[in-house]
Coordinates of N, CA and C in Angstrom, one line a residue:
X1 N 45.3 145.2 165.9 CA 45.8 146.2 164.9 C 47.1 146.8 165.5
X2 N 48.0 147.0 164.6 CA 49.3 147.6 165.1 C 49.1 149.1 165.3
X3 N 49.9 149.6 166.3 CA 49.9 151.0 166.6 C 50.2 151.9 165.4
X4 N 51.1 151.4 164.5 CA 51.5 152.2 163.4 C 50.3 152.4 162.5
X5 N 49.4 151.4 162.4 CA 48.2 151.6 161.5 C 47.3 152.7 162.1
X6 N 47.1 152.7 163.5 CA 46.4 153.8 164.1 C 47.0 155.2 163.9
X7 N 48.3 155.2 163.9 CA 49.1 156.4 163.6 C 48.8 156.9 162.2
X8 N 48.9 156.0 161.3 CA 48.6 156.4 159.9 C 47.2 156.9 159.6
X9 N 46.2 156.2 160.3 CA 44.8 156.7 160.2 C 44.7 158.1 160.8
X10 N 45.3 158.3 161.9 CA 45.2 159.6 162.6 C 45.8 160.7 161.6
X11 N 46.9 160.4 161.0 CA 47.5 161.4 160.1 C 46.6 161.6 158.9
X12 N 46.0 160.5 158.4 CA 45.1 160.7 157.3 C 43.9 161.6 157.5
X13 N 43.3 161.5 158.7 CA 42.1 162.3 158.9 C 42.5 163.8 159.2
X14 N 43.8 164.0 159.4 CA 44.3 165.4 159.6 C 45.0 165.9 158.3
X15 N 45.0 165.0 157.3 CA 45.7 165.4 156.0 C 47.1 165.7 156.3
X16 N 47.8 164.9 157.1 CA 49.2 165.1 157.4 C 49.9 163.9 156.9
X17 N 51.1 164.1 156.3 CA 51.9 162.9 155.8 C 52.6 162.4 157.1
X18 N 52.7 161.1 157.1 CA 53.4 160.4 158.3 C 54.8 160.9 158.3
X19 N 55.3 161.1 159.5 CA 56.7 161.5 159.7 C 57.0 163.0 159.6
X20 N 56.1 163.8 159.1 CA 56.4 165.2 158.9 C 56.4 166.0 160.2
X21 N 55.7 165.5 161.2 CA 55.7 166.1 162.5 C 56.4 165.2 163.5
X22 N 57.7 165.4 163.7 CA 58.4 164.4 164.6 C 57.9 164.3 166.0
X23 N 57.4 165.5 166.5 CA 56.9 165.4 167.9 C 55.6 164.6 168.0
X24 N 54.8 164.6 167.0 CA 53.6 163.8 167.0 C 53.9 162.3 167.0
X25 N 54.9 162.0 166.2 CA 55.3 160.6 166.1 C 56.0 160.2 167.4
X26 N 56.8 161.0 168.0 CA 57.6 160.7 169.2 C 56.6 160.5 170.4
X27 N 55.6 161.3 170.5 CA 54.7 161.3 171.6 C 53.5 160.3 171.4
X28 N 53.4 159.8 170.2 CA 52.2 159.0 169.8 C 52.0 157.8 170.8
X29 N 53.1 157.0 171.1 CA 52.8 155.9 172.0 C 52.3 156.3 173.4
X30 N 52.8 157.3 174.0 CA 52.3 157.8 175.3 C 50.9 158.3 175.2
X31 N 50.6 159.1 174.2 CA 49.2 159.6 174.0 C 48.2 158.5 173.7
X32 N 48.6 157.6 172.9 CA 47.6 156.5 172.6 C 47.4 155.6 173.8
X33 N 48.4 155.5 174.6 CA 48.2 154.7 175.8 C 47.2 155.4 176.8
X34 N 47.3 156.7 176.8 CA 46.3 157.4 177.7 C 44.9 157.3 177.1
X35 N 44.8 157.3 175.8 CA 43.5 157.1 175.2 C 42.9 155.7 175.4
X36 N 43.8 154.7 175.4 CA 43.4 153.3 175.6 C 42.9 153.2 177.1
X37 N 43.5 153.9 178.0 CA 43.0 153.8 179.4 C 41.6 154.3 179.5
X38 N 41.3 155.4 178.7 CA 39.9 155.9 178.7 C 39.0 154.9 178.0
X39 N 39.5 154.2 177.0 CA 38.7 153.3 176.2 C 38.4 152.0 176.9
X40 N 39.2 151.7 177.9 CA 39.1 150.3 178.6 C 37.6 150.0 179.0
X41 N 36.9 150.8 179.6 CA 35.5 150.4 180.0 C 34.6 150.1 178.8
X42 N 34.8 150.8 177.7 CA 34.0 150.6 176.5 C 34.4 149.3 175.8
X43 N 35.7 149.0 175.8 CA 36.2 147.8 175.2 C 35.7 146.6 176.0
X44 N 35.7 146.7 177.4 CA 35.3 145.6 178.2 C 33.8 145.4 178.2
X45 N 33.0 146.5 178.0 CA 31.6 146.4 177.9 C 31.2 145.6 176.6
X46 N 32.0 145.9 175.6 CA 31.8 145.2 174.3 C 32.1 143.7 174.5
X47 N 33.3 143.4 175.1 CA 33.7 142.0 175.3 C 32.7 141.3 176.2
X48 N 32.2 141.9 177.2 CA 31.2 141.3 178.1 C 30.0 140.9 177.3
X49 N 29.5 141.7 176.5 CA 28.3 141.4 175.7 C 28.6 140.3 174.7
X50 N 29.8 140.2 174.2 CA 30.1 139.2 173.2 C 30.6 137.9 173.9
X51 N 30.7 137.9 175.2 CA 31.1 136.7 176.0 C 32.6 136.5 175.8
X52 N 33.4 137.5 175.6 CA 34.8 137.4 175.5 C 35.5 137.8 176.8
X53 N 36.7 137.3 177.0 CA 37.4 137.6 178.2 C 37.7 139.1 178.3
X54 N 37.5 139.7 179.5 CA 37.8 141.1 179.7 C 39.3 141.4 179.8
X55 N 39.6 142.6 179.5 CA 41.0 143.1 179.7 C 41.2 143.5 181.1
X56 N 42.2 143.0 181.8 CA 42.4 143.4 183.2 C 42.9 144.8 183.3
X57 N 43.7 145.3 182.3 CA 44.2 146.6 182.4 C 44.3 147.1 180.9
X58 N 44.4 148.4 180.8 CA 44.5 149.0 179.4 C 45.9 148.6 178.9
X59 N 45.9 148.3 177.6 CA 47.2 148.0 177.0 C 48.1 149.2 176.9
X60 N 49.4 149.0 177.1 CA 50.4 150.1 177.0 C 51.1 150.0 175.7
X61 N 51.2 151.1 175.0 CA 51.9 151.1 173.7 C 53.3 151.7 173.9
X62 N 54.3 151.0 173.5 CA 55.7 151.5 173.7 C 56.3 151.8 172.3
X63 N 55.8 151.2 171.3 CA 56.4 151.4 170.0 C 55.3 151.1 168.9
X64 N 55.7 151.5 167.7 CA 54.7 151.5 166.6 C 54.4 150.0 166.2
X65 N 55.2 149.1 166.5 CA 55.0 147.7 166.2 C 54.1 147.0 167.2
X66 N 53.7 147.6 168.3 CA 52.9 147.0 169.3 C 51.5 146.7 168.7
X67 N 50.9 145.6 169.1 CA 49.6 145.2 168.8 C 48.6 145.8 169.8
X68 N 47.5 146.4 169.3 CA 46.5 147.0 170.2 C 45.3 146.0 170.2
X69 N 45.0 145.3 171.3 CA 44.0 144.2 171.4 C 42.6 144.8 171.6
X70 N 42.2 145.7 170.8 CA 40.8 146.3 170.9 C 40.1 146.1 169.6
X71 N 38.8 146.3 169.7 CA 37.9 146.1 168.5 C 38.2 147.1 167.4
X72 N 37.8 146.8 166.2 CA 38.1 147.7 165.1 C 37.5 149.1 165.2
X73 N 36.3 149.2 165.8 CA 35.7 150.5 166.0 C 36.6 151.4 166.9
X74 N 37.2 150.8 167.9 CA 38.0 151.6 168.8 C 39.4 151.9 168.0
X75 N 40.0 150.9 167.4 CA 41.3 151.1 166.8 C 41.2 152.0 165.5
X76 N 40.2 151.7 164.7 CA 40.1 152.4 163.4 C 39.4 153.7 163.4
X77 N 38.6 154.0 164.4 CA 37.8 155.2 164.5 C 38.1 156.0 165.7
X78 N 37.9 155.5 166.9 CA 38.0 156.2 168.1 C 39.4 156.7 168.4
X79 N 40.4 155.8 168.3 CA 41.8 156.2 168.6 C 42.3 157.3 167.6
X80 N 42.1 157.1 166.3 CA 42.5 158.2 165.4 C 41.9 159.6 165.7
X81 N 40.6 159.6 166.1 CA 39.9 160.8 166.4 C 40.6 161.4 167.7
X82 N 40.8 160.5 168.7 CA 41.5 161.0 169.9 C 42.9 161.6 169.7
X83 N 43.6 160.9 168.8 CA 45.0 161.4 168.4 C 44.9 162.8 167.7
X84 N 43.9 162.9 166.8 CA 43.7 164.2 166.1 C 43.3 165.3 167.2
X85 N 42.6 164.9 168.2 CA 42.3 165.9 169.2 C 43.5 166.4 169.9
X86 N 44.4 165.5 170.3 CA 45.7 165.9 170.9 C 46.5 166.7 169.9
X87 N 46.6 166.3 168.7 CA 47.4 167.1 167.7 C 46.9 168.5 167.6
X88 N 45.6 168.7 167.4 CA 45.0 170.1 167.3 C 45.1 170.9 168.6
X89 N 45.2 170.2 169.7 CA 45.4 170.9 171.0 C 46.8 171.5 170.9
X90 N 47.8 170.7 170.5 CA 49.1 171.1 170.4 C 49.3 172.3 169.4
X91 N 48.4 172.3 168.3 CA 48.5 173.3 167.3 C 47.7 174.6 167.8
X92 N 47.1 174.5 169.0 CA 46.3 175.6 169.5 C 45.1 175.9 168.7
X93 N 44.5 174.8 168.2 CA 43.2 175.0 167.4 C 42.1 174.3 168.3
X94 N 41.6 175.1 169.2 CA 40.6 174.6 170.2 C 39.4 174.0 169.5
X95 N 38.9 174.7 168.5 CA 37.7 174.2 167.8 C 37.9 172.8 167.3
X96 N 38.9 172.6 166.5 CA 39.1 171.3 165.9 C 39.5 170.3 167.0
X97 N 40.2 170.7 168.0 CA 40.6 169.8 169.1 C 39.3 169.3 169.8
X98 N 38.4 170.2 170.1 CA 37.1 169.8 170.8 C 36.2 168.9 169.8
X99 N 36.3 169.3 168.6 CA 35.5 168.5 167.6 C 35.9 167.1 167.5
X100 N 37.2 166.9 167.4 CA 37.7 165.5 167.4 C 37.6 164.8 168.7
X101 N 37.7 165.5 169.8 CA 37.5 164.9 171.1 C 36.0 164.4 171.2
X102 N 35.1 165.2 170.7 CA 33.7 164.7 170.7 C 33.5 163.5 169.9
X103 N 34.2 163.5 168.7 CA 34.1 162.3 167.8 C 34.7 161.1 168.5
X104 N 35.8 161.3 169.2 CA 36.4 160.2 169.9 C 35.4 159.6 171.0
X105 N 34.8 160.4 171.7 CA 33.9 160.0 172.8 C 32.7 159.3 172.2
X106 N 32.2 159.8 171.1 CA 31.0 159.2 170.4 C 31.4 157.8 169.9
X107 N 32.6 157.7 169.3 CA 33.0 156.4 168.8 C 33.2 155.4 169.9
X108 N 33.7 155.8 171.0 CA 33.8 154.9 172.2 C 32.4 154.4 172.6
X109 N 31.4 155.3 172.7 CA 30.1 154.9 173.1 C 29.5 154.0 172.1
X110 N 29.7 154.2 170.8 CA 29.2 153.3 169.8 C 29.9 151.9 169.9
X111 N 31.1 151.9 170.3 CA 31.8 150.6 170.4 C 31.3 149.7 171.5
X112 N 30.8 150.3 172.6 CA 30.3 149.5 173.7 C 28.9 149.0 173.4
X113 N 28.8 147.7 173.2 CA 27.5 147.1 172.9 C 26.7 147.0 174.1
X114 N 25.4 147.2 174.0 CA 24.5 147.0 175.1 C 24.3 145.5 175.3
X115 N 24.1 145.1 176.6 CA 23.8 143.7 176.8 C 22.5 143.7 177.7
X116 N 21.7 142.7 177.4 CA 20.5 142.6 178.1 C 20.6 141.7 179.4
X117 N 19.7 141.9 180.3 CA 19.7 141.1 181.5 C 18.3 140.8 181.8
X118 N 18.1 139.7 182.4 CA 16.7 139.2 182.7 C 16.1 140.2 183.8
X119 N 14.8 140.4 183.7 CA 14.1 141.3 184.6 C 13.0 140.4 185.3
X120 N 12.9 140.6 186.6 CA 11.9 140.0 187.4 C 10.8 140.9 187.7
X121 N 9.6 140.5 187.5 CA 8.4 141.3 187.8 C 8.1 141.3 189.3
X122 N 8.6 142.3 190.0 CA 8.4 142.3 191.4 C 7.1 143.0 191.8
X123 N 6.4 143.5 190.9 CA 5.2 144.3 191.2 C 3.9 143.4 190.9
X124 N 4.1 142.3 190.2 CA 2.9 141.4 190.0 C 1.8 142.0 189.2
X125 N 2.2 142.7 188.1 CA 1.2 143.4 187.3 C 0.0 142.5 186.8
X126 N -1.1 143.1 186.5 CA -2.3 142.5 186.1 C -2.0 141.7 184.8
X127 N -2.6 140.5 184.6 CA -2.4 139.7 183.4 C -2.9 140.5 182.2
X128 N -3.9 141.4 182.3 CA -4.4 142.1 181.2 C -3.5 143.2 180.7
X129 N -2.5 143.6 181.6 CA -1.5 144.6 181.2 C -0.3 144.0 180.4
X130 N -0.2 142.7 180.4 CA 0.9 142.0 179.8 C 0.6 141.8 178.3
X131 N 1.6 141.9 177.5 CA 1.3 141.6 176.0 C 1.0 140.2 175.7

């Protein structure tokens, strides 16, 4: 997904028209790069579960045309929430900033799929206890 799409989604959840806040647009690449660094372990957990190659490092966004190689849940939900958190922090609205920060973290956790591993019975439980 392109960085510009994430920017538009972030503006939409804040009911802001794109381009009206030049500072938000100017600092968007740097801020989303910071969010992607936080999202890296969750994206890699998802990739590991799906048998996909892991990202060696978080992608850096330098412009709106940059492609963000993360799953849809991170790009379409987590990153816009994270950007909204930064926006409301700048607006000195601590309540909304923390609300969107919590939504960002929850979306990251939902993006990380659980993966099962085999378990060895090292206690030798009774056969009658087994299903």
